[in-house]
Coordinates of C-alpha atoms and ligand atoms in Angstrom, one line a residue:
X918 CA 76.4 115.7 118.7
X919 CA 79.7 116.4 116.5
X920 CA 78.8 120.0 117.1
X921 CA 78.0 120.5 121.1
X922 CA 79.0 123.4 123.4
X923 CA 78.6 124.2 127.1
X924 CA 76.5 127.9 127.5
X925 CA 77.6 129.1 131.2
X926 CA 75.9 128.5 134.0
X927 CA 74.7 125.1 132.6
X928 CA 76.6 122.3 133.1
X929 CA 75.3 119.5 130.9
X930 CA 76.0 119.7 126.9
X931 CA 73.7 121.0 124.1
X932 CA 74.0 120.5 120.5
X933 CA 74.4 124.2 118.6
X934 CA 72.5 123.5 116.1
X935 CA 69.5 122.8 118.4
X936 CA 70.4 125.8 120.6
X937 CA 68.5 129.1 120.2
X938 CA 71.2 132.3 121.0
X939 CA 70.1 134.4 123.3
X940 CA 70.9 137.8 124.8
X941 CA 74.1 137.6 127.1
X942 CA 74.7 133.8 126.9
X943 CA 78.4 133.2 126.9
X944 CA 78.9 130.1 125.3
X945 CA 82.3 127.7 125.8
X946 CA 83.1 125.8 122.3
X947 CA 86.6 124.9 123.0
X948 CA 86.9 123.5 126.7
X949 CA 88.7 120.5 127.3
X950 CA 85.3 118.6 128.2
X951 CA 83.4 120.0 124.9
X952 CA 86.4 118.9 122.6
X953 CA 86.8 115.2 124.1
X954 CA 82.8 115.1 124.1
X955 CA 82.7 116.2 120.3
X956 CA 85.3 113.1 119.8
X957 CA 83.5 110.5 121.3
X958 CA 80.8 111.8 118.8
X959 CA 82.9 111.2 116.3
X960 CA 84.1 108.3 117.3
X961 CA 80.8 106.4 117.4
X962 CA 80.2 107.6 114.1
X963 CA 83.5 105.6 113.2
X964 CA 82.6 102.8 115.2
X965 CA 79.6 102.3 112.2
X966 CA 80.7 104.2 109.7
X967 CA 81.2 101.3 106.1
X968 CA 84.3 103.3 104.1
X969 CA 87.8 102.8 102.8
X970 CA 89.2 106.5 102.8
X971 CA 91.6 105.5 100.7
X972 CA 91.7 101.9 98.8
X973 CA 94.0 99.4 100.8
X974 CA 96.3 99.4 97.5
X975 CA 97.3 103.0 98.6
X976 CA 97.9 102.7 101.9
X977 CA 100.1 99.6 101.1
X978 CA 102.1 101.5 98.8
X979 CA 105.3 102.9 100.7
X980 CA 105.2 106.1 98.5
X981 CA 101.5 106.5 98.7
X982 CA 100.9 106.5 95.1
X983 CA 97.1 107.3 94.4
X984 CA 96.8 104.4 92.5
X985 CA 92.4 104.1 92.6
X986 CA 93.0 107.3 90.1
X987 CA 96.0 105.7 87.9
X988 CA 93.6 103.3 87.1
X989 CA 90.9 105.1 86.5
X990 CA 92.6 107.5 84.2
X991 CA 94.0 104.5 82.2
X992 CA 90.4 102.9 82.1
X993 CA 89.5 106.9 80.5
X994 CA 92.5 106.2 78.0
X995 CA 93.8 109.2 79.6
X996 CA 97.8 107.9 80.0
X997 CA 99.0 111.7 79.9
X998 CA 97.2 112.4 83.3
X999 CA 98.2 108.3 84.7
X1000 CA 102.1 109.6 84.4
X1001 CA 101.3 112.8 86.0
X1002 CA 99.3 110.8 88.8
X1003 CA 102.1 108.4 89.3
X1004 CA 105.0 110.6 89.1
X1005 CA 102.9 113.0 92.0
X1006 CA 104.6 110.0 94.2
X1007 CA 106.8 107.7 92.6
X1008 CA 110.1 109.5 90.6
X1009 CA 111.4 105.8 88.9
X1010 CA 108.1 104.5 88.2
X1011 CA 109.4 102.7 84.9
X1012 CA 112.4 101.3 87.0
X1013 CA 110.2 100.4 89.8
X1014 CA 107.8 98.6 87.3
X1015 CA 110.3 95.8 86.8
X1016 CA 112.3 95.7 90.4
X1017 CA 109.1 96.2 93.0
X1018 CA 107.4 93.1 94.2
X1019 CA 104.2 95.3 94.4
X1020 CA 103.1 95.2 97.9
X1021 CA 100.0 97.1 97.0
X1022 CA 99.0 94.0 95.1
X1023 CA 99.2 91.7 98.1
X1024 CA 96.7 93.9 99.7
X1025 CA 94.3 94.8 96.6
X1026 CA 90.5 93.9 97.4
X1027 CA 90.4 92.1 94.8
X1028 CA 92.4 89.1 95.4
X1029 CA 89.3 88.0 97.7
X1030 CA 87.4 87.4 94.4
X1031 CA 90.5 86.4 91.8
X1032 CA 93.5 87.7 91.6
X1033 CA 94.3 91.3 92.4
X1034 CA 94.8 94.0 89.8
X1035 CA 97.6 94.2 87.8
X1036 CA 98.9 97.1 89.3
X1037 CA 102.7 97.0 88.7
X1038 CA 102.4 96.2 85.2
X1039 CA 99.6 98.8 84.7
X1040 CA 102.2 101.7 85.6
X1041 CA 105.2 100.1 84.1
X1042 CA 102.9 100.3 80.8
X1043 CA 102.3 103.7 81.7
X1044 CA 105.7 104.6 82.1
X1045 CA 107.1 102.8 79.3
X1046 CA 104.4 104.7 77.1
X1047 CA 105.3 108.3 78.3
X1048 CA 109.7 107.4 78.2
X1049 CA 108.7 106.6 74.2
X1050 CA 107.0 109.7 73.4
X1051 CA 108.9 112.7 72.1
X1052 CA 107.5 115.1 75.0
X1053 CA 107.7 113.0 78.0
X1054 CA 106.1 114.4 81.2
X1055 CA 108.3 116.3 83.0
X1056 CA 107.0 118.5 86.4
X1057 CA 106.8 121.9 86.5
X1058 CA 109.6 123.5 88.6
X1059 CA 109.0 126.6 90.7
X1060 CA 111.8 129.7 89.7
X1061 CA 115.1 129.2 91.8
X1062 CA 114.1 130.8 95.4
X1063 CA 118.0 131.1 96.2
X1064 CA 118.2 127.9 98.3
X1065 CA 120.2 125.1 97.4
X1066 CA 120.7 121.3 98.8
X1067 CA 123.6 118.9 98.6
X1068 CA 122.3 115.5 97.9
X1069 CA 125.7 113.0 98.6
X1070 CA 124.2 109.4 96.8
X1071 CA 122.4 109.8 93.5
X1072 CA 120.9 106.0 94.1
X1073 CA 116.8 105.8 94.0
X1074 CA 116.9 107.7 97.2
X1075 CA 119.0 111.0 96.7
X1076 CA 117.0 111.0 92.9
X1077 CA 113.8 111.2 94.1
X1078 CA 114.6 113.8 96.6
X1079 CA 116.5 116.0 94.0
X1080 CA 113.5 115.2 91.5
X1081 CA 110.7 116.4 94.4
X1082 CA 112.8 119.2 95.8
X1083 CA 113.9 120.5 92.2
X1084 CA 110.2 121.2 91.6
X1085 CA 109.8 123.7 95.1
X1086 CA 112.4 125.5 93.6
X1087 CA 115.6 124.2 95.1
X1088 CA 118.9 123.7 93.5
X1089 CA 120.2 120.7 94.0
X1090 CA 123.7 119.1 92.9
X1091 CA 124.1 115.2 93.7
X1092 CA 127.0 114.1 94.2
X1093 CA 128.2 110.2 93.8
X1094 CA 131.4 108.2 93.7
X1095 CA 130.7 106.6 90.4
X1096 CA 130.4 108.3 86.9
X1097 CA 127.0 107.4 86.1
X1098 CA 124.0 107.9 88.5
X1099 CA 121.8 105.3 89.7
X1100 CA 123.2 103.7 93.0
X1101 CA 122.4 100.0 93.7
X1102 CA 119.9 99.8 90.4
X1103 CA 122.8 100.6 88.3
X1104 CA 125.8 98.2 90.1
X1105 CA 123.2 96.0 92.4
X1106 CA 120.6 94.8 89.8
X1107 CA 121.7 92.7 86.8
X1108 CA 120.4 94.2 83.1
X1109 CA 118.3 90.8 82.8
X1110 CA 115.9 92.4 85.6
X1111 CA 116.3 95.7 84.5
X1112 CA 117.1 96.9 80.9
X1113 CA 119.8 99.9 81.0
X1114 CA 117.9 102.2 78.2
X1115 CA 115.2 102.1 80.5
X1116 CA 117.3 103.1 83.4
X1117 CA 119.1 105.6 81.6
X1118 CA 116.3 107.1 80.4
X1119 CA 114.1 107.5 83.4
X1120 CA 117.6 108.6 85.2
X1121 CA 117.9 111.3 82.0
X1122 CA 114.7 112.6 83.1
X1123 CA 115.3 113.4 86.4
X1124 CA 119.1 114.9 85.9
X1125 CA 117.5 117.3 83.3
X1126 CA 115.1 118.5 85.6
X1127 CA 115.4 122.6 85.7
X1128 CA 118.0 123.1 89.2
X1129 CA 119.3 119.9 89.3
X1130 CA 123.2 118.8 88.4
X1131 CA 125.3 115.5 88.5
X1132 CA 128.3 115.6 89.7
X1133 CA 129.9 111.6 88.8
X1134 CA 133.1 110.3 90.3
X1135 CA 133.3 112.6 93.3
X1136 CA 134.3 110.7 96.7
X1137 CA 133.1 112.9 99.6
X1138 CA 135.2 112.2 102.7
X1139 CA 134.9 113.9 105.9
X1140 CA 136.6 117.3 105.3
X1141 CA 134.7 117.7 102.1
X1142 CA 131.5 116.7 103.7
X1143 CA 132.4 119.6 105.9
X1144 CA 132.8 122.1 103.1
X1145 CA 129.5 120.9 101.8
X1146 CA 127.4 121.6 105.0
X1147 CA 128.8 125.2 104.9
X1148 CA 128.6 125.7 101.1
X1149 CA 124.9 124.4 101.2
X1150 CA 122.2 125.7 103.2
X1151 CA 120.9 121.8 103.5
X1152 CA 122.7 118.2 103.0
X1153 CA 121.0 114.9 102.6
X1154 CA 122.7 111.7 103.0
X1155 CA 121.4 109.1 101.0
X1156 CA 124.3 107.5 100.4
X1157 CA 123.4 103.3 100.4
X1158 CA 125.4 102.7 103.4
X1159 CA 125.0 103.8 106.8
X1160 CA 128.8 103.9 106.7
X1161 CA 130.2 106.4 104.8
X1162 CA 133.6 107.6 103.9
X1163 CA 133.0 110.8 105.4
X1164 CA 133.0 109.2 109.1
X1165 CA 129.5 109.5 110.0
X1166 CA 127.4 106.9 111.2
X1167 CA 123.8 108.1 110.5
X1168 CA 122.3 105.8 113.5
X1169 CA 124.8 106.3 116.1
X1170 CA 124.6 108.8 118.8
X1171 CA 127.1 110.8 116.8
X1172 CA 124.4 112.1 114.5
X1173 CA 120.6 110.8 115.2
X1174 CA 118.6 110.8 112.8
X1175 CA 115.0 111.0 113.3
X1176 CA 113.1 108.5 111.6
X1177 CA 110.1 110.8 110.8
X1178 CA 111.9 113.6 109.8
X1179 CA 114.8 112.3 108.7
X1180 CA 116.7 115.2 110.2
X1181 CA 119.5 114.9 112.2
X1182 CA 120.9 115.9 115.6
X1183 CA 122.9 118.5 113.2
X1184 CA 119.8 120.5 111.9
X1185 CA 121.3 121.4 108.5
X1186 CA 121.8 117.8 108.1
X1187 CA 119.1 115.2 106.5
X1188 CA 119.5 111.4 106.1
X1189 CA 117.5 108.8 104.7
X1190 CA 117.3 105.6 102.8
X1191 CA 119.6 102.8 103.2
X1192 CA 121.6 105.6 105.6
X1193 CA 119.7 105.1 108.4
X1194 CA 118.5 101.7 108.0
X1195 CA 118.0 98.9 105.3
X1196 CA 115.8 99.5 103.1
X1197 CA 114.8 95.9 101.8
X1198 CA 112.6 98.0 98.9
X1199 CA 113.5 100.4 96.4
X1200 CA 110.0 101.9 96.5
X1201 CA 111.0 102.5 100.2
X1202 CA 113.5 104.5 99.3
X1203 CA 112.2 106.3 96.5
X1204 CA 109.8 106.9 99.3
X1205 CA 112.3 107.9 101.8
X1206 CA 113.6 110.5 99.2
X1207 CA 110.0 111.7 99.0
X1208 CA 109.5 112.3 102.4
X1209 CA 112.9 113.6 103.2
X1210 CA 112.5 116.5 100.6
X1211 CA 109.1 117.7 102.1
X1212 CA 111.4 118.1 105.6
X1213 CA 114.5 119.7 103.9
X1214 CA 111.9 121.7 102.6
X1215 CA 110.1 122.7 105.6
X1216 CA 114.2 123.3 107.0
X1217 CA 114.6 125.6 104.5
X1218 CA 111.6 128.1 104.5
X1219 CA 112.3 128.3 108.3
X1220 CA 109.2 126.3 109.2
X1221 CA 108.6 123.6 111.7
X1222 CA 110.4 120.2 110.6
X1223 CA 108.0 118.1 111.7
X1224 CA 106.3 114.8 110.3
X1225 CA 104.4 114.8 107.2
X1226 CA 100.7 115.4 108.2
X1227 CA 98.8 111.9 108.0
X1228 CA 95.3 112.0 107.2
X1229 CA 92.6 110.4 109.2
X1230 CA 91.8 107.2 107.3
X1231 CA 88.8 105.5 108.0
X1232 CA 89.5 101.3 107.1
X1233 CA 86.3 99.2 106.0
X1234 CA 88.3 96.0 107.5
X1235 CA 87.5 92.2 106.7
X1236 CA 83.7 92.5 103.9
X1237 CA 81.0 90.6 105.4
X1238 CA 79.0 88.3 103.2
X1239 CA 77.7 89.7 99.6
X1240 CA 79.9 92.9 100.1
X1241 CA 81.9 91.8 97.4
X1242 CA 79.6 91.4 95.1
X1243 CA 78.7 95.2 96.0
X1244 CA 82.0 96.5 95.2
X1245 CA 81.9 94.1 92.0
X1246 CA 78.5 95.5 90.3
X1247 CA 80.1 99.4 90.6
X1248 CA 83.2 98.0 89.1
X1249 CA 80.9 96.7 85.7
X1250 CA 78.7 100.3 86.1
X1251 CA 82.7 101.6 85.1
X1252 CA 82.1 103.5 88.2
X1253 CA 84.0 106.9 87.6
X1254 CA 85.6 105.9 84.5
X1255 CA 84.3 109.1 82.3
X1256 CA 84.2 108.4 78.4
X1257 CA 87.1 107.0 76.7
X1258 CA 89.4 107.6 74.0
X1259 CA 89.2 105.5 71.3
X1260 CA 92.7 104.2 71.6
X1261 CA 93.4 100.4 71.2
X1262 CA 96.5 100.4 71.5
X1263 CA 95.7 100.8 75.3
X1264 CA 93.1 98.3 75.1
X1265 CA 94.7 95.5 77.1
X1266 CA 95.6 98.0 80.1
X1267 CA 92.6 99.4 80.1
X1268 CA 90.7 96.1 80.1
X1269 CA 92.9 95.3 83.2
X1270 CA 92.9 98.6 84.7
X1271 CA 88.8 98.7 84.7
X1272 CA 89.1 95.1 86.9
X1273 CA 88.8 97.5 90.0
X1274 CA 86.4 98.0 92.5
X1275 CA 87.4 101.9 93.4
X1276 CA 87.5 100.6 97.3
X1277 CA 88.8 104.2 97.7
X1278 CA 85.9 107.4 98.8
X1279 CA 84.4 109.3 96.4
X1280 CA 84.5 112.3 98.7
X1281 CA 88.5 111.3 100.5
X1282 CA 89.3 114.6 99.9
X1283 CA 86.4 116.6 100.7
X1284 CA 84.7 114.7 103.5
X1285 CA 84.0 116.6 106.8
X1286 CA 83.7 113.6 108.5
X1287 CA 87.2 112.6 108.0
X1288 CA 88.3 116.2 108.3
X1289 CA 87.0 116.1 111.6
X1290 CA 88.1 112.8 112.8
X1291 CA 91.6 114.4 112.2
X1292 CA 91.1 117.2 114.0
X1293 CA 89.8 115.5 116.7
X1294 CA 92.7 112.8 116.6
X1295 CA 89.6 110.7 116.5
X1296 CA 90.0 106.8 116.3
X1297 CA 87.8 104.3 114.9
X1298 CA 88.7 101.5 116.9
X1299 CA 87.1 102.9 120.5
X1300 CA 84.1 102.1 120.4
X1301 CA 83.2 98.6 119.2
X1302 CA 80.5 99.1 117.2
X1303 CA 78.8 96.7 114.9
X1304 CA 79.9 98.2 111.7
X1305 CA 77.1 99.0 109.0
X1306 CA 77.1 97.1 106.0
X1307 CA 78.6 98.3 102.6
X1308 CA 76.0 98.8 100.0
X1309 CA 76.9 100.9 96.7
X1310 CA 74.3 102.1 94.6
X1311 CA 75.5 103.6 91.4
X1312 CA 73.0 105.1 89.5
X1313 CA 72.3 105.5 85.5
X1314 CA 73.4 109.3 85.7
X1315 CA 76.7 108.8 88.1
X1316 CA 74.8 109.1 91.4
X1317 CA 76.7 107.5 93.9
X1318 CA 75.3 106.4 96.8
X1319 CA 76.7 104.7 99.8
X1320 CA 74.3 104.0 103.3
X1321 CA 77.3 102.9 105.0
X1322 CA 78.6 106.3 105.1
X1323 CA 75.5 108.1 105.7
X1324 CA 76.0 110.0 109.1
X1325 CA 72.3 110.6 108.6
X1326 CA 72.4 114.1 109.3
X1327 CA 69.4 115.0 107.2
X1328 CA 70.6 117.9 104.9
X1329 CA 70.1 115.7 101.5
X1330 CA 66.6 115.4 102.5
X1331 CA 66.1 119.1 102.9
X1332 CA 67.9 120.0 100.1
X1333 CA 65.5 117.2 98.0
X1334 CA 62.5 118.5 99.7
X1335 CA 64.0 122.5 98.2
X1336 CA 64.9 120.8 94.7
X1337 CA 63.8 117.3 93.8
X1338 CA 60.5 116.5 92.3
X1339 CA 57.4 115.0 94.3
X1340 CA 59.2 111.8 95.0
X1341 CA 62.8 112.9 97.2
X1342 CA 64.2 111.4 99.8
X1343 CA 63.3 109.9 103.4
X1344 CA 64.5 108.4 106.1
X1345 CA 63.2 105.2 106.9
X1346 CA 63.8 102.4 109.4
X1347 CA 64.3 102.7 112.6
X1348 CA 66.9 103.1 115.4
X1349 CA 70.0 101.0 113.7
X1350 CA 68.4 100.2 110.5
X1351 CA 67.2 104.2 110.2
X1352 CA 68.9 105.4 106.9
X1353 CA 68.0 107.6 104.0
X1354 CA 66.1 105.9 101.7
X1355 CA 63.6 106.4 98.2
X1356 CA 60.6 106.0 98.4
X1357 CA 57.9 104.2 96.5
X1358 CA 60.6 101.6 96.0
X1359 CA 61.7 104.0 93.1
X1360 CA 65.7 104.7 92.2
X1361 CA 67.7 107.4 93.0
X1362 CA 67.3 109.0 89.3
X1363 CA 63.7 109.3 89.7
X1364 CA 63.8 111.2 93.2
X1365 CA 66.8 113.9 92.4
X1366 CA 66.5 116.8 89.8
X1367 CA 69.7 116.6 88.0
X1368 CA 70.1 120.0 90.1
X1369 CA 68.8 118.0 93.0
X1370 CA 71.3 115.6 92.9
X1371 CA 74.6 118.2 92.4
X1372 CA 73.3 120.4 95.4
X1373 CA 73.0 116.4 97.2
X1374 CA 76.8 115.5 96.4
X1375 CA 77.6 118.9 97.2
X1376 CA 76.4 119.2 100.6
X1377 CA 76.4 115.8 102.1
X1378 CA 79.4 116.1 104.6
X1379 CA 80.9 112.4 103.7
X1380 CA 81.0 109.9 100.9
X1381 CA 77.2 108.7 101.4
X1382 CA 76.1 110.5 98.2
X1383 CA 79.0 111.3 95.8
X1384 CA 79.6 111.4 91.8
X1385 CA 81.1 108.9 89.4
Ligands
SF4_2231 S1 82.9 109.2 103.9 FE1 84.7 110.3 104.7 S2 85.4 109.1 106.4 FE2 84.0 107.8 105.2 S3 85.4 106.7 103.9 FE3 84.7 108.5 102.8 S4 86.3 110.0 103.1 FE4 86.6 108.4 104.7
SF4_2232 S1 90.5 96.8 93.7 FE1 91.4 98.7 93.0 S2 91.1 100.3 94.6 FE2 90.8 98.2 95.5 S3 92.7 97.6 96.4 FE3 92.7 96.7 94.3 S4 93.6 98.3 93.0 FE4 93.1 99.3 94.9
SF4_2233 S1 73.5 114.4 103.4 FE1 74.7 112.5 103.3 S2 75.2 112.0 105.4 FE2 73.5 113.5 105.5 S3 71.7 112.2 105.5 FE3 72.1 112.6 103.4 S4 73.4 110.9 102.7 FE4 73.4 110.9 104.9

C-alpha cells in the first residue's frame, strides 16, 4: 500500500500497481491524504521490519565513521582501503586511537556475547600502518575554485575542517596563537598518552594537504578578526574556548551560533567545537570540524546552509532469544569478507577484526525501503508492532538472505519463477508467519541460478536478499 493514489471522483484509496489506467481518469498521487496514507504504509512495515541500517557501532561514533566496512576491509587484508574508509570521517584517526575512550565499543553487539570488538585499536593499527609507509594516504583535493576560509584554532577541531574543506577545493589558512599546531592534544595531553611523532606526523599530513597553510604564533584580537571576515569569504572559530581574545562570545546573544549548522547570527561566520560548548571528546570535535565544513561549504557555493541530511535508520533494538547466535554463525561464514591477502603481519587485526557480526544492512545504501521511510519522514516507533524475528541465512555462494526484512512484495519470486531452475522460491505461511521461503526444504543455492540470484539481490527493494 506504499504506492496508493486517489483517481477523482472516488474517494477511497487504490494501490497503483493494482489499478488499471483508463481513458480520462485524473489520478491525485501527491495530496496531503495520499502522502500521510503512503506513511502509515510505511510505517507498519517499520513497526515489523528485523534490521540495523547501520550497525550500532556507527551510529555511536560522533563522526559517523563506517566502521562495519573498516573491519571488513582489514579482515580482506585490504589496510590501503581501511585508511581511506576511516579518514572518509575521522582526520586524527592515529591520534584519536590513543586519546578516544571508544564510545562505539560501549555500544558494539557484541558485548552481549563477550566483549565488544576491538574497534579502537583496530584503527589505531590502521593508522599507525599507513603513517609508516613511504606513500601515506592522502585525499584527493578538488583544483582551487577561488574561495577561501579562515580557520582561527588549528586544535582537532579547526584541522579536521581545514583537512575536509581542503579536499572541495577551498583554501584554507589556520591561524593559532602557538607555533606549532595541535590545540589541547599538543599542550592538554601529556606525551605518556600520546607520543609526539605520532602527533606530528598525523598533524604533517593534514598541513601538507594541497590549499592548506599554518600560520603559528599569530594572536587574532578583535580588529584583526575583523580584517579576517573581510579578507575571507568564510571564518570558523574553533578556537578551544568560547572566550576569545577577539571579544566574541560564540553562545551569547551577541553572535548565536546554531548548533546544527554551526553558523552564526553573522552569516559569514562559523563556529564550532569547544567554541560553542565543551566538547568532553576529541572525536566530538574532530566531528564538529566535519560537520562544520560541509556548512561553510554549502555558505560558500551560495546554497542553503541547512543541517546535514540524516538518513532514515531503521534500529533492530534489544535481540530476542537465539538472535545472537544468528548474527554469530554469519560472522564464522566471514560474511562479506572477500578473499584475503596473504599478509601475516596483519594477522592479529584481522583475527580481531573478523570477531564481528556485520549488524549493519547489506543493502544501507540502496534500500527503497529506507529511502522511502525518509522521504516520508516515516518513524518506526508508531505503530507498535511485534517485530519479526532476525534470521540470517548466508549461503555457500554469498547469498544473503534475511526474512526479517522481507517486505514480501513478491518480485524475487517472479524474477525466480523468469530465471531459477524447477525448484525457486515461494511464499509460505500464513498471515504473520507468511514469508518467502524454499521449498522442498532445499537451500537457497539449489533454488537460484547464479543469474537467478544477481537479478534477486538486484531487485529486492531492502536488505531481505543481498550479497556477501
Ligand atoms: S532493509 Fe533497508 S530499512 Fe531495513 S535495515 Fe536494511 S537498509 Fe535499513
Ligand atoms: S559487532 Fe561489528 S557491526 Fe556490530 S556493533 Fe560491533 S563492531 Fe559494529
Ligand atoms: S524481493 Fe525481497 S522484499 Fe520482496 S519478497 Fe523477495 S525477499 Fe521479500
Amino acid at each position: 500500500m506504499v504506492c496508493v493514489v486517489q483517481v477523482e471522483g472516488d474517494p477511497s484509496f487504490v494501490p497503483s500497481c493494482g489499478t488499471l489506467a483508463q481513458e480520462g481518469m485524473r489520478v491525485r498521487t501527491n495530496m496531503p491524504e495520499v502522502l500521510s496514507a503512503r506513511k502509515a504504509a510505511i510505517e507498519l512495515l517499520l513497526s515489523e521490519h528485523a534490521g540495523d541500517c547501520e550497525g550500532p557501532c556507527r551510529v555511536g561514533c560522533p563522526a559517523n565513521m563506517d566502521i562495519p566496512l573498516m573491519l571488513r576491509q582489514i579482515v580482506a587484508g585490504r589496510l590501503d582501503l581501511a585508511i581511506q574508509t576511516i579518514k572518509a570521517d575521522i582526520a586524527l584517526p592515529a591520534v584519536l586511537g590513543r586519546i578516544c575512550p571508544a564510545p562505539c565499543e560501549k555500544v558494539c553487539r557484541r558485548n552481549a556475547h563477550d566483549a565488544a570488538v576491538s574497534i579502537c585499536l583496530l584503527k589505531k593499527f590502521v593508522a599507525d600502518w599507513d603513517l609508516r609507509r613511504f606513500d601515506s594516504y592522502q585525499p584527493r583535493c578538488e583544483p582551487h575554485g577561488g574561495k577561501r576560509a579562515a580557520i582561527v584554532g588549528a586544535g582537532p577541531c579547526g584541522l579536521a575542517a581545514a583537512y575536509h574543506l581542503a579536499q572541495q577545493g577551498i583554501r584554507c589558512v589556520l591561524f593559532d596563537k602557538n607555533k606549532s599546531a595541535g590545540g589541547m592534544l599538543r599542550y592538554g595531553i601529556g606525551e605518556a598518552a600520546l607520543e609526539r611523532d605520532v602527533l606530528d606526523m598525523e598533524i604533517n599530513q593534514i598541513l601538507t594537504l594541497e590549499h592548506i597553510e599554518f600560520r603559528g604564533g599569530v594572536e587574532i584580537r578583535a580588529s584583526s578578526f575583523e580584517s579576517l571576515c573581510k579578507d575571507y569569504d568564510a571564518v570558523f572559530v574553533a578556537t578551544g574556548s568560547d572566550k576569545n581574545e577577539f571579544g566574541l562570545e560564540m553562545t551569547n546573544k551577541s553572535l548565536k551560533t546554531d548548533p546544527r549548522t554551526y553558523q552564526t547570527s553573522r552569516s559569514n561566520i562559523f563556529a564550532g567545537g569547544t567554541a560553542i560548548g565543551r566538547r568532553r571528546l576529541c572525536v566530538r570535535a574532530v566531528a564538529d570540524g566535519k560537520d562544520a565544513a560541509v556548512s561553510i561549504l554549502h555558505y560558500l557555493r551560495g546554497q542553503n546552509v541547512v543541517r546535514a541530511d540524516k538518513r532514515f535508520n531503521s534500529r533492530l533494538g534489544q535481540l530476542a532469544e537465539g538472535e545472537m547466535e544468528q548474527f554469530l554463525a554469519g560472522a564464522e561464514k566471514g560474511l562479506r569478507c572477500p578473499a584475503r591477502k596473504e599478509d601475516f603481519l596483519t594477522l592479529e587485526a584481522m583475527v580481531e577484526a573478523r570477531r564481528c557480526l556485520h549488524c549493519d544492512c547489506g543493502k544501507a545504501d540502496d534500500c527503497t525501503l529506507r529511502k522511502m521511510a525518509k522521504l516520508h519522514q516515516a518513524r518506526q516507533q508508531t505503530y507498535q508492532g511485534q517485530r519479526k524475528p532476525f534470521i540470517r541465512q548466508v549461503s555457500n555462494s554469498g547469498l544473503v538472505f534475511e526474512p526479517g526484512k522481507c517486505i514480501l512484495c513478491g518480485l524475487c519470486i517472479e524474477v525466480a519463477r523468469k530465471y531459477a531452475n524447477d525448484i525457486g522460491l515461494s511464499f509460505s505461511g500464513r498471515g504473520f508467519k507468511t514469508q518467502v521461503a524454499v521449498p522442498l526444504g532445499k537451500v537457497l543455492d539449489e533454488a537460484l541460478t547464479r543469474e537467478a540470484a544477481e537479478k534477486c539481490v538486484e531487485i529486492c527493494p531492502t536488505g531481505a536478499i543481498s550479497k556477501s
